[in-house]
Amino acid sequence: MATKGLSWCKGSSRHVLNLRQVTRWFAESSDKGWFRSLFVHKVDARKDAHSNLLSKKETSNLYKMQFHNVKPECLEAYNSLEIEVQNKLSLDQDYPCEVVGSWNTWYGDQDQAVHLWRYRGGYPALTECLKKLNNNQEYLEFRKERAKMLISRRNQLLLEFSFWNEPQPRSGPNIYEMRSYKLKPGTMIEWGNHWARAIKYRQENNEAVGGFFSQIGDLYVVHHLWAYKSLQSREDTRNLAWLKDGWDSSVYYTVPLIRSMESRIMIPTKSSPLQ
């Protein structure tokens, strides 16, 4: 009986081996054919870049997000210096840029400053501004002084989603939450389609400030910027969204698109247009 069982197992092994050989033959065949089509998901090529499909058509705004990690003992001096320079640049009509908001991180990366700039006119405006700043001796001295206060810094160039509000100055006091999502490559269009419907569930308390997606820097990154009166107001507002029919579906379909996510709670600096 044991011998028969062994014989059966050997026969099964031969069948498995033959199946593997057939499978390998199909997989390695030159035309690959129908067999591979059973396992490979085909995606139709897009007819346009997602930056053109998702960004605002009526404006040519380009945004820059700066993240500055400041030496703890220098944060107060850094804020004072940054405010002085921001005010000069925003008021000078020769520079096609304006600061949208400036914050210090309260919860998240500590001793961090976050700045959001707008360039009205897109990449040409950014290039013009950089050329002028590189010939501005006062600004170059500012950068040298600022460098002494920093541990590290990074930035991103962003476009704004067509279905979000354009960030406008607002009075305070408010706290701000920036929720940053790193998406799976190839999912930005799907994310935009879902959030174009979902944003209507998050307008009731005027909490939506702006929504952006990266173009240069870390790619497939989305930033959603929200304003709340307090941490308790944030919790109440977010809980209210779950009572609205449709919000749960939006969350259900967008979560699988995310590779990682981060939340920062930020306090505006004294000169920030978003207070």
PDB file of C-alpha atoms in Angstrom:
ATOM      1  CA  MET A   1       0.000   0.000   0.000  1.00  0.00           C
ATOM      2  CA  ALA A   2       2.875   2.286   0.876  1.00  0.00           C
ATOM      3  CA  THR A   3       4.509   1.480  -2.461  1.00  0.00           C
ATOM      4  CA  LYS A   4       1.375   2.403  -4.390  1.00  0.00           C
ATOM      5  CA  GLY A   5       1.138   5.643  -2.476  1.00  0.00           C
ATOM      6  CA  LEU A   6       4.759   6.392  -3.356  1.00  0.00           C
ATOM      7  CA  SER A   7       4.134   5.497  -6.998  1.00  0.00           C
ATOM      8  CA  TRP A   8       1.149   7.845  -7.099  1.00  0.00           C
ATOM      9  CA  CYS A   9       3.201  10.678  -5.651  1.00  0.00           C
ATOM     10  CA  LYS A  10       5.917  10.128  -8.247  1.00  0.00           C
ATOM     11  CA  GLY A  11       3.344  10.213 -11.003  1.00  0.00           C
ATOM     12  CA  SER A  12       1.891  13.442  -9.608  1.00  0.00           C
ATOM     13  CA  SER A  13       5.358  14.953  -9.543  1.00  0.00           C
ATOM     14  CA  ARG A  14       5.814  14.134 -13.215  1.00  0.00           C
ATOM     15  CA  HIS A  15       2.487  15.782 -14.022  1.00  0.00           C
ATOM     16  CA  VAL A  16       3.478  18.872 -12.024  1.00  0.00           C
ATOM     17  CA  LEU A  17       6.830  18.974 -13.788  1.00  0.00           C
ATOM     18  CA  ASN A  18       5.166  18.668 -17.193  1.00  0.00           C
ATOM     19  CA  LEU A  19       2.739  21.462 -16.305  1.00  0.00           C
ATOM     20  CA  ARG A  20       5.608  23.686 -15.255  1.00  0.00           C
ATOM     21  CA  GLN A  21       7.412  22.984 -18.510  1.00  0.00           C
ATOM     22  CA  VAL A  22       4.322  23.855 -20.527  1.00  0.00           C
ATOM     23  CA  THR A  23       3.796  27.019 -18.489  1.00  0.00           C
ATOM     24  CA  ARG A  24       7.411  28.086 -19.014  1.00  0.00           C
ATOM     25  CA  TRP A  25       7.150  27.375 -22.735  1.00  0.00           C
ATOM     26  CA  PHE A  26       4.098  29.608 -23.050  1.00  0.00           C
ATOM     27  CA  ALA A  27       5.637  32.353 -20.931  1.00  0.00           C
ATOM     28  CA  GLU A  28       8.844  32.384 -22.952  1.00  0.00           C
ATOM     29  CA  SER A  29       7.280  32.120 -26.389  1.00  0.00           C
ATOM     30  CA  SER A  30       8.090  34.992 -28.700  1.00  0.00           C
ATOM     31  CA  ASP A  31       4.569  36.272 -29.192  1.00  0.00           C
ATOM     32  CA  LYS A  32       3.576  35.647 -25.522  1.00  0.00           C
ATOM     33  CA  GLY A  33      -0.018  35.407 -26.749  1.00  0.00           C
ATOM     34  CA  TRP A  34      -3.189  34.648 -24.869  1.00  0.00           C
ATOM     35  CA  PHE A  35      -1.559  32.764 -21.982  1.00  0.00           C
ATOM     36  CA  ARG A  36       0.207  35.810 -20.596  1.00  0.00           C
ATOM     37  CA  SER A  37      -2.893  37.937 -21.116  1.00  0.00           C
ATOM     38  CA  LEU A  38      -4.552  35.860 -18.417  1.00  0.00           C
ATOM     39  CA  PHE A  39      -2.108  37.248 -15.845  1.00  0.00           C
ATOM     40  CA  VAL A  40      -1.012  40.669 -17.072  1.00  0.00           C
ATOM     41  CA  HIS A  41      -3.329  43.617 -16.478  1.00  0.00           C
ATOM     42  CA  LYS A  42      -3.369  45.913 -19.501  1.00  0.00           C
ATOM     43  CA  VAL A  43      -3.668  49.661 -18.975  1.00  0.00           C
ATOM     44  CA  ASP A  44      -4.534  51.978 -21.834  1.00  0.00           C
ATOM     45  CA  ALA A  45      -2.042  54.768 -22.375  1.00  0.00           C
ATOM     46  CA  ARG A  46      -3.126  58.263 -21.318  1.00  0.00           C
ATOM     47  CA  LYS A  47      -3.622  60.808 -24.070  1.00  0.00           C
ATOM     48  CA  ASP A  48      -2.285  63.707 -21.973  1.00  0.00           C
ATOM     49  CA  ALA A  49      -0.084  64.360 -18.926  1.00  0.00           C
ATOM     50  CA  HIS A  50      -1.918  64.275 -15.603  1.00  0.00           C
ATOM     51  CA  SER A  51      -0.639  67.805 -14.911  1.00  0.00           C
ATOM     52  CA  ASN A  52      -2.761  69.030 -17.851  1.00  0.00           C
ATOM     53  CA  LEU A  53      -5.760  66.926 -16.924  1.00  0.00           C
ATOM     54  CA  LEU A  54      -5.893  67.847 -13.222  1.00  0.00           C
ATOM     55  CA  SER A  55      -4.640  71.436 -12.919  1.00  0.00           C
ATOM     56  CA  LYS A  56      -6.553  74.676 -13.319  1.00  0.00           C
ATOM     57  CA  LYS A  57      -6.899  75.804 -16.938  1.00  0.00           C
ATOM     58  CA  GLU A  58      -7.916  79.387 -16.180  1.00  0.00           C
ATOM     59  CA  THR A  59      -4.692  80.188 -14.272  1.00  0.00           C
ATOM     60  CA  SER A  60      -1.018  79.484 -14.814  1.00  0.00           C
ATOM     61  CA  ASN A  61      -0.025  79.432 -11.170  1.00  0.00           C
ATOM     62  CA  LEU A  62       2.990  77.466 -10.046  1.00  0.00           C
ATOM     63  CA  TYR A  63       3.592  76.829  -6.351  1.00  0.00           C
ATOM     64  CA  LYS A  64       6.749  76.146  -4.396  1.00  0.00           C
ATOM     65  CA  MET A  65       6.662  74.390  -1.049  1.00  0.00           C
ATOM     66  CA  GLN A  66       9.727  74.836   1.174  1.00  0.00           C
ATOM     67  CA  PHE A  67      10.571  72.692   4.188  1.00  0.00           C
ATOM     68  CA  HIS A  68      13.295  74.139   6.408  1.00  0.00           C
ATOM     69  CA  ASN A  69      14.565  72.201   9.426  1.00  0.00           C
ATOM     70  CA  VAL A  70      15.897  74.853  11.778  1.00  0.00           C
ATOM     71  CA  LYS A  71      18.383  74.575  14.630  1.00  0.00           C
ATOM     72  CA  PRO A  72      16.187  74.696  17.759  1.00  0.00           C
ATOM     73  CA  GLU A  73      18.081  77.603  19.289  1.00  0.00           C
ATOM     74  CA  CYS A  74      17.715  79.627  16.066  1.00  0.00           C
ATOM     75  CA  LEU A  75      13.985  79.286  15.349  1.00  0.00           C
ATOM     76  CA  GLU A  76      12.975  82.697  16.694  1.00  0.00           C
ATOM     77  CA  ALA A  77      15.767  84.506  14.836  1.00  0.00           C
ATOM     78  CA  TYR A  78      14.991  82.503  11.693  1.00  0.00           C
ATOM     79  CA  ASN A  79      11.318  83.517  11.792  1.00  0.00           C
ATOM     80  CA  SER A  80      12.206  87.193  12.174  1.00  0.00           C
ATOM     81  CA  LEU A  81      14.654  87.085   9.280  1.00  0.00           C
ATOM     82  CA  GLU A  82      12.241  85.165   7.043  1.00  0.00           C
ATOM     83  CA  ILE A  83       9.395  87.585   7.744  1.00  0.00           C
ATOM     84  CA  GLU A  84      11.559  90.565   6.759  1.00  0.00           C
ATOM     85  CA  VAL A  85      12.568  89.039   3.429  1.00  0.00           C
ATOM     86  CA  GLN A  86       9.098  87.715   2.599  1.00  0.00           C
ATOM     87  CA  ASN A  87       7.549  91.116   3.123  1.00  0.00           C
ATOM     88  CA  LYS A  88      10.075  92.795   0.830  1.00  0.00           C
ATOM     89  CA  LEU A  89       9.598  90.262  -1.961  1.00  0.00           C
ATOM     90  CA  SER A  90       5.808  90.238  -1.748  1.00  0.00           C
ATOM     91  CA  LEU A  91       5.600  94.031  -1.903  1.00  0.00           C
ATOM     92  CA  ASP A  92       8.126  94.433  -4.735  1.00  0.00           C
ATOM     93  CA  GLN A  93       6.278  94.393  -8.069  1.00  0.00           C
ATOM     94  CA  ASP A  94       9.473  93.475  -9.908  1.00  0.00           C
ATOM     95  CA  TYR A  95       9.283  89.967  -8.472  1.00  0.00           C
ATOM     96  CA  PRO A  96       6.417  87.834  -9.862  1.00  0.00           C
ATOM     97  CA  CYS A  97       6.022  85.852  -6.648  1.00  0.00           C
ATOM     98  CA  GLU A  98       4.068  86.065  -3.419  1.00  0.00           C
ATOM     99  CA  VAL A  99       4.061  84.152  -0.187  1.00  0.00           C
ATOM    100  CA  VAL A 100       0.773  82.283   0.309  1.00  0.00           C
ATOM    101  CA  GLY A 101       1.468  81.045   3.811  1.00  0.00           C
ATOM    102  CA  SER A 102       4.250  80.451   6.332  1.00  0.00           C
ATOM    103  CA  TRP A 103       4.081  78.175   9.330  1.00  0.00           C
ATOM    104  CA  ASN A 104       6.026  76.486  12.092  1.00  0.00           C
ATOM    105  CA  THR A 105       5.210  72.830  12.648  1.00  0.00           C
ATOM    106  CA  TRP A 106       3.468  72.226  15.961  1.00  0.00           C
ATOM    107  CA  TYR A 107       2.901  68.478  15.693  1.00  0.00           C
ATOM    108  CA  GLY A 108       5.045  66.537  13.251  1.00  0.00           C
ATOM    109  CA  ASP A 109       8.681  67.399  12.509  1.00  0.00           C
ATOM    110  CA  GLN A 110       9.744  69.751  15.291  1.00  0.00           C
ATOM    111  CA  ASP A 111      11.562  73.048  14.708  1.00  0.00           C
ATOM    112  CA  GLN A 112      10.445  73.010  11.096  1.00  0.00           C
ATOM    113  CA  ALA A 113       9.325  75.960   8.983  1.00  0.00           C
ATOM    114  CA  VAL A 114       7.028  75.456   5.991  1.00  0.00           C
ATOM    115  CA  HIS A 115       6.541  78.126   3.316  1.00  0.00           C
ATOM    116  CA  LEU A 116       4.169  78.123   0.350  1.00  0.00           C
ATOM    117  CA  TRP A 117       4.943  80.505  -2.547  1.00  0.00           C
ATOM    118  CA  ARG A 118       2.871  81.292  -5.619  1.00  0.00           C
ATOM    119  CA  TYR A 119       4.340  82.252  -9.005  1.00  0.00           C
ATOM    120  CA  ARG A 120       1.686  83.836 -11.191  1.00  0.00           C
ATOM    121  CA  GLY A 121       2.832  82.993 -14.702  1.00  0.00           C
ATOM    122  CA  GLY A 122       4.162  79.480 -14.115  1.00  0.00           C
ATOM    123  CA  TYR A 123       7.704  78.397 -14.939  1.00  0.00           C
ATOM    124  CA  PRO A 124       8.649  81.635 -16.773  1.00  0.00           C
ATOM    125  CA  ALA A 125       7.729  83.610 -13.644  1.00  0.00           C
ATOM    126  CA  LEU A 126       9.806  81.266 -11.481  1.00  0.00           C
ATOM    127  CA  THR A 127      12.809  81.585 -13.811  1.00  0.00           C
ATOM    128  CA  GLU A 128      12.518  85.380 -13.912  1.00  0.00           C
ATOM    129  CA  CYS A 129      12.318  85.549 -10.139  1.00  0.00           C
ATOM    130  CA  LEU A 130      15.362  83.324  -9.610  1.00  0.00           C
ATOM    131  CA  LYS A 131      17.448  85.348 -12.057  1.00  0.00           C
ATOM    132  CA  LYS A 132      16.617  88.598 -10.271  1.00  0.00           C
ATOM    133  CA  LEU A 133      17.285  87.106  -6.825  1.00  0.00           C
ATOM    134  CA  ASN A 134      20.692  85.818  -7.907  1.00  0.00           C
ATOM    135  CA  ASN A 135      21.598  89.416  -8.797  1.00  0.00           C
ATOM    136  CA  ASN A 136      20.160  90.861  -5.587  1.00  0.00           C
ATOM    137  CA  GLN A 137      23.041  91.337  -3.162  1.00  0.00           C
ATOM    138  CA  GLU A 138      20.752  91.895  -0.192  1.00  0.00           C
ATOM    139  CA  TYR A 139      19.006  88.573  -0.858  1.00  0.00           C
ATOM    140  CA  LEU A 140      22.309  86.737  -1.251  1.00  0.00           C
ATOM    141  CA  GLU A 141      23.408  88.039   2.154  1.00  0.00           C
ATOM    142  CA  PHE A 142      20.107  86.881   3.602  1.00  0.00           C
ATOM    143  CA  ARG A 143      20.698  83.371   2.272  1.00  0.00           C
ATOM    144  CA  LYS A 144      24.158  83.250   3.857  1.00  0.00           C
ATOM    145  CA  GLU A 145      22.738  84.324   7.192  1.00  0.00           C
ATOM    146  CA  ARG A 146      19.828  81.900   6.940  1.00  0.00           C
ATOM    147  CA  ALA A 147      22.152  78.996   6.102  1.00  0.00           C
ATOM    148  CA  LYS A 148      23.791  79.346   9.513  1.00  0.00           C
ATOM    149  CA  MET A 149      20.431  78.610  11.158  1.00  0.00           C
ATOM    150  CA  LEU A 150      19.428  75.539   9.145  1.00  0.00           C
ATOM    151  CA  ILE A 151      20.034  71.829   9.604  1.00  0.00           C
ATOM    152  CA  SER A 152      18.553  70.871   6.230  1.00  0.00           C
ATOM    153  CA  ARG A 153      16.081  72.072   3.639  1.00  0.00           C
ATOM    154  CA  ARG A 154      14.148  70.755   0.653  1.00  0.00           C
ATOM    155  CA  ASN A 155      11.484  72.018  -1.720  1.00  0.00           C
ATOM    156  CA  GLN A 156       8.910  70.931  -4.274  1.00  0.00           C
ATOM    157  CA  LEU A 157       7.246  72.558  -7.253  1.00  0.00           C
ATOM    158  CA  LEU A 158       3.498  72.019  -7.278  1.00  0.00           C
ATOM    159  CA  LEU A 159       0.356  72.608  -9.299  1.00  0.00           C
ATOM    160  CA  GLU A 160      -3.071  73.092  -7.749  1.00  0.00           C
ATOM    161  CA  PHE A 161      -5.959  70.734  -8.376  1.00  0.00           C
ATOM    162  CA  SER A 162      -8.665  72.276 -10.544  1.00  0.00           C
ATOM    163  CA  PHE A 163     -11.454  71.288  -8.118  1.00  0.00           C
ATOM    164  CA  TRP A 164      -9.869  72.838  -4.988  1.00  0.00           C
ATOM    165  CA  ASN A 165     -10.154  76.432  -3.825  1.00  0.00           C
ATOM    166  CA  GLU A 166      -7.268  78.703  -4.703  1.00  0.00           C
ATOM    167  CA  PRO A 167      -5.665  79.648  -1.358  1.00  0.00           C
ATOM    168  CA  GLN A 168      -6.817  83.094  -0.255  1.00  0.00           C
ATOM    169  CA  PRO A 169      -5.701  85.145   2.764  1.00  0.00           C
ATOM    170  CA  ARG A 170      -7.822  84.489   5.822  1.00  0.00           C
ATOM    171  CA  SER A 171      -8.033  85.986   9.268  1.00  0.00           C
ATOM    172  CA  GLY A 172      -7.268  83.973  12.376  1.00  0.00           C
ATOM    173  CA  PRO A 173      -6.551  82.579  14.724  1.00  0.00           C
ATOM    174  CA  ASN A 174      -6.440  79.185  12.995  1.00  0.00           C
ATOM    175  CA  ILE A 175      -4.346  76.086  13.128  1.00  0.00           C
ATOM    176  CA  TYR A 176      -3.501  74.403   9.830  1.00  0.00           C
ATOM    177  CA  GLU A 177      -3.215  70.772   8.956  1.00  0.00           C
ATOM    178  CA  MET A 178      -1.227  69.676   5.939  1.00  0.00           C
ATOM    179  CA  ARG A 179      -1.960  66.088   5.010  1.00  0.00           C
ATOM    180  CA  SER A 180       0.655  64.759   2.605  1.00  0.00           C
ATOM    181  CA  TYR A 181       0.086  61.595   0.588  1.00  0.00           C
ATOM    182  CA  LYS A 182       2.629  59.620  -1.407  1.00  0.00           C
ATOM    183  CA  LEU A 183       0.629  57.823  -4.069  1.00  0.00           C
ATOM    184  CA  LYS A 184       1.413  54.716  -6.043  1.00  0.00           C
ATOM    185  CA  PRO A 185       2.833  55.750  -9.446  1.00  0.00           C
ATOM    186  CA  GLY A 186       0.125  55.886 -12.086  1.00  0.00           C
ATOM    187  CA  THR A 187      -2.760  56.625  -9.694  1.00  0.00           C
ATOM    188  CA  MET A 188      -2.874  60.442  -9.764  1.00  0.00           C
ATOM    189  CA  ILE A 189      -5.743  60.613 -12.256  1.00  0.00           C
ATOM    190  CA  GLU A 190      -7.807  58.185 -10.219  1.00  0.00           C
ATOM    191  CA  TRP A 191      -7.063  60.159  -7.050  1.00  0.00           C
ATOM    192  CA  GLY A 192      -8.180  63.362  -8.728  1.00  0.00           C
ATOM    193  CA  ASN A 193     -11.401  61.809 -10.017  1.00  0.00           C
ATOM    194  CA  HIS A 194     -12.394  60.623  -6.546  1.00  0.00           C
ATOM    195  CA  TRP A 195     -11.440  63.849  -4.765  1.00  0.00           C
ATOM    196  CA  ALA A 196     -13.272  65.987  -7.323  1.00  0.00           C
ATOM    197  CA  ARG A 197     -16.401  64.423  -5.829  1.00  0.00           C
ATOM    198  CA  ALA A 198     -15.163  64.115  -2.243  1.00  0.00           C
ATOM    199  CA  ILE A 199     -14.220  67.775  -1.755  1.00  0.00           C
ATOM    200  CA  LYS A 200     -17.903  68.780  -1.549  1.00  0.00           C
ATOM    201  CA  TYR A 201     -18.141  66.901   1.752  1.00  0.00           C
ATOM    202  CA  ARG A 202     -15.377  69.069   3.265  1.00  0.00           C
ATOM    203  CA  GLN A 203     -16.572  72.617   2.545  1.00  0.00           C
ATOM    204  CA  GLU A 204     -19.183  73.153   5.251  1.00  0.00           C
ATOM    205  CA  ASN A 205     -16.904  74.790   7.836  1.00  0.00           C
ATOM    206  CA  ASN A 206     -14.727  76.568   5.262  1.00  0.00           C
ATOM    207  CA  GLU A 207     -11.879  74.268   6.235  1.00  0.00           C
ATOM    208  CA  ALA A 208     -10.549  73.552   2.725  1.00  0.00           C
ATOM    209  CA  VAL A 209      -7.610  75.864   1.946  1.00  0.00           C
ATOM    210  CA  GLY A 210      -5.853  74.274  -1.030  1.00  0.00           C
ATOM    211  CA  GLY A 211      -4.931  71.041  -2.770  1.00  0.00           C
ATOM    212  CA  PHE A 212      -1.679  70.500  -4.693  1.00  0.00           C
ATOM    213  CA  PHE A 213       0.256  67.781  -6.488  1.00  0.00           C
ATOM    214  CA  SER A 214       3.986  67.671  -7.134  1.00  0.00           C
ATOM    215  CA  GLN A 215       5.721  68.312 -10.437  1.00  0.00           C
ATOM    216  CA  ILE A 216       9.372  68.503  -9.372  1.00  0.00           C
ATOM    217  CA  GLY A 217      10.888  66.995  -6.237  1.00  0.00           C
ATOM    218  CA  ASP A 218       9.257  63.919  -4.720  1.00  0.00           C
ATOM    219  CA  LEU A 219       6.804  62.785  -7.392  1.00  0.00           C
ATOM    220  CA  TYR A 220       3.263  61.460  -6.962  1.00  0.00           C
ATOM    221  CA  VAL A 221       2.936  63.535  -3.805  1.00  0.00           C
ATOM    222  CA  VAL A 222      -0.321  65.269  -2.888  1.00  0.00           C
ATOM    223  CA  HIS A 223      -0.743  67.974  -0.230  1.00  0.00           C
ATOM    224  CA  HIS A 224      -4.159  68.881   1.181  1.00  0.00           C
ATOM    225  CA  LEU A 225      -4.193  72.017   3.330  1.00  0.00           C
ATOM    226  CA  TRP A 226      -6.959  72.534   5.900  1.00  0.00           C
ATOM    227  CA  ALA A 227      -7.731  75.285   8.447  1.00  0.00           C
ATOM    228  CA  TYR A 228      -9.424  74.765  11.816  1.00  0.00           C
ATOM    229  CA  LYS A 229     -10.089  76.918  14.839  1.00  0.00           C
ATOM    230  CA  SER A 230      -8.617  74.324  17.191  1.00  0.00           C
ATOM    231  CA  LEU A 231      -7.691  70.658  17.464  1.00  0.00           C
ATOM    232  CA  GLN A 232     -11.175  69.968  18.840  1.00  0.00           C
ATOM    233  CA  SER A 233     -12.722  71.792  15.870  1.00  0.00           C
ATOM    234  CA  ARG A 234     -10.614  69.618  13.589  1.00  0.00           C
ATOM    235  CA  GLU A 235     -11.936  66.457  15.212  1.00  0.00           C
ATOM    236  CA  ASP A 236     -15.556  67.654  15.112  1.00  0.00           C
ATOM    237  CA  THR A 237     -15.297  68.693  11.456  1.00  0.00           C
ATOM    238  CA  ARG A 238     -13.740  65.423  10.385  1.00  0.00           C
ATOM    239  CA  ASN A 239     -16.332  63.399  12.298  1.00  0.00           C
ATOM    240  CA  LEU A 240     -19.103  65.396  10.633  1.00  0.00           C
ATOM    241  CA  ALA A 241     -17.860  64.320   7.205  1.00  0.00           C
ATOM    242  CA  TRP A 242     -18.479  60.675   8.103  1.00  0.00           C
ATOM    243  CA  LEU A 243     -22.161  61.434   8.613  1.00  0.00           C
ATOM    244  CA  LYS A 244     -22.531  62.511   4.981  1.00  0.00           C
ATOM    245  CA  ASP A 245     -23.604  59.925   2.455  1.00  0.00           C
ATOM    246  CA  GLY A 246     -20.753  59.379  -0.004  1.00  0.00           C
ATOM    247  CA  TRP A 247     -17.753  60.336   2.125  1.00  0.00           C
ATOM    248  CA  ASP A 248     -17.178  56.739   3.214  1.00  0.00           C
ATOM    249  CA  SER A 249     -17.048  55.626  -0.433  1.00  0.00           C
ATOM    250  CA  SER A 250     -14.494  58.312  -1.253  1.00  0.00           C
ATOM    251  CA  VAL A 251     -12.228  57.115   1.547  1.00  0.00           C
ATOM    252  CA  TYR A 252     -12.751  53.472   0.582  1.00  0.00           C
ATOM    253  CA  TYR A 253     -11.616  54.019  -3.017  1.00  0.00           C
ATOM    254  CA  THR A 254      -8.712  56.395  -2.331  1.00  0.00           C
ATOM    255  CA  VAL A 255      -6.970  54.550   0.518  1.00  0.00           C
ATOM    256  CA  PRO A 256      -5.676  51.742  -1.787  1.00  0.00           C
ATOM    257  CA  LEU A 257      -3.952  54.389  -3.935  1.00  0.00           C
ATOM    258  CA  ILE A 258      -1.728  55.539  -1.051  1.00  0.00           C
ATOM    259  CA  ARG A 259       1.785  54.290  -0.343  1.00  0.00           C
ATOM    260  CA  SER A 260       2.271  56.436   2.783  1.00  0.00           C
ATOM    261  CA  MET A 261       0.770  59.528   4.392  1.00  0.00           C
ATOM    262  CA  GLU A 262       1.730  62.172   6.922  1.00  0.00           C
ATOM    263  CA  SER A 263      -0.099  64.828   8.910  1.00  0.00           C
ATOM    264  CA  ARG A 264       1.428  68.090  10.133  1.00  0.00           C
ATOM    265  CA  ILE A 265      -0.312  70.508  12.484  1.00  0.00           C
ATOM    266  CA  MET A 266       1.109  73.974  11.847  1.00  0.00           C
ATOM    267  CA  ILE A 267       0.899  77.419  13.429  1.00  0.00           C
ATOM    268  CA  PRO A 268       1.086  80.449  11.080  1.00  0.00           C
ATOM    269  CA  THR A 269       3.913  82.926  11.519  1.00  0.00           C
ATOM    270  CA  LYS A 270       3.054  86.552  12.297  1.00  0.00           C
ATOM    271  CA  SER A 271       3.302  87.723   8.681  1.00  0.00           C
ATOM    272  CA  SER A 272       1.576  84.762   7.015  1.00  0.00           C
ATOM    273  CA  PRO A 273      -1.393  85.795   4.800  1.00  0.00           C
ATOM    274  CA  LEU A 274      -3.082  82.618   6.050  1.00  0.00           C
ATOM    275  CA  GLN A 275      -3.698  83.325   9.733  1.00  0.00           C
TER     276      GLN A 275
END
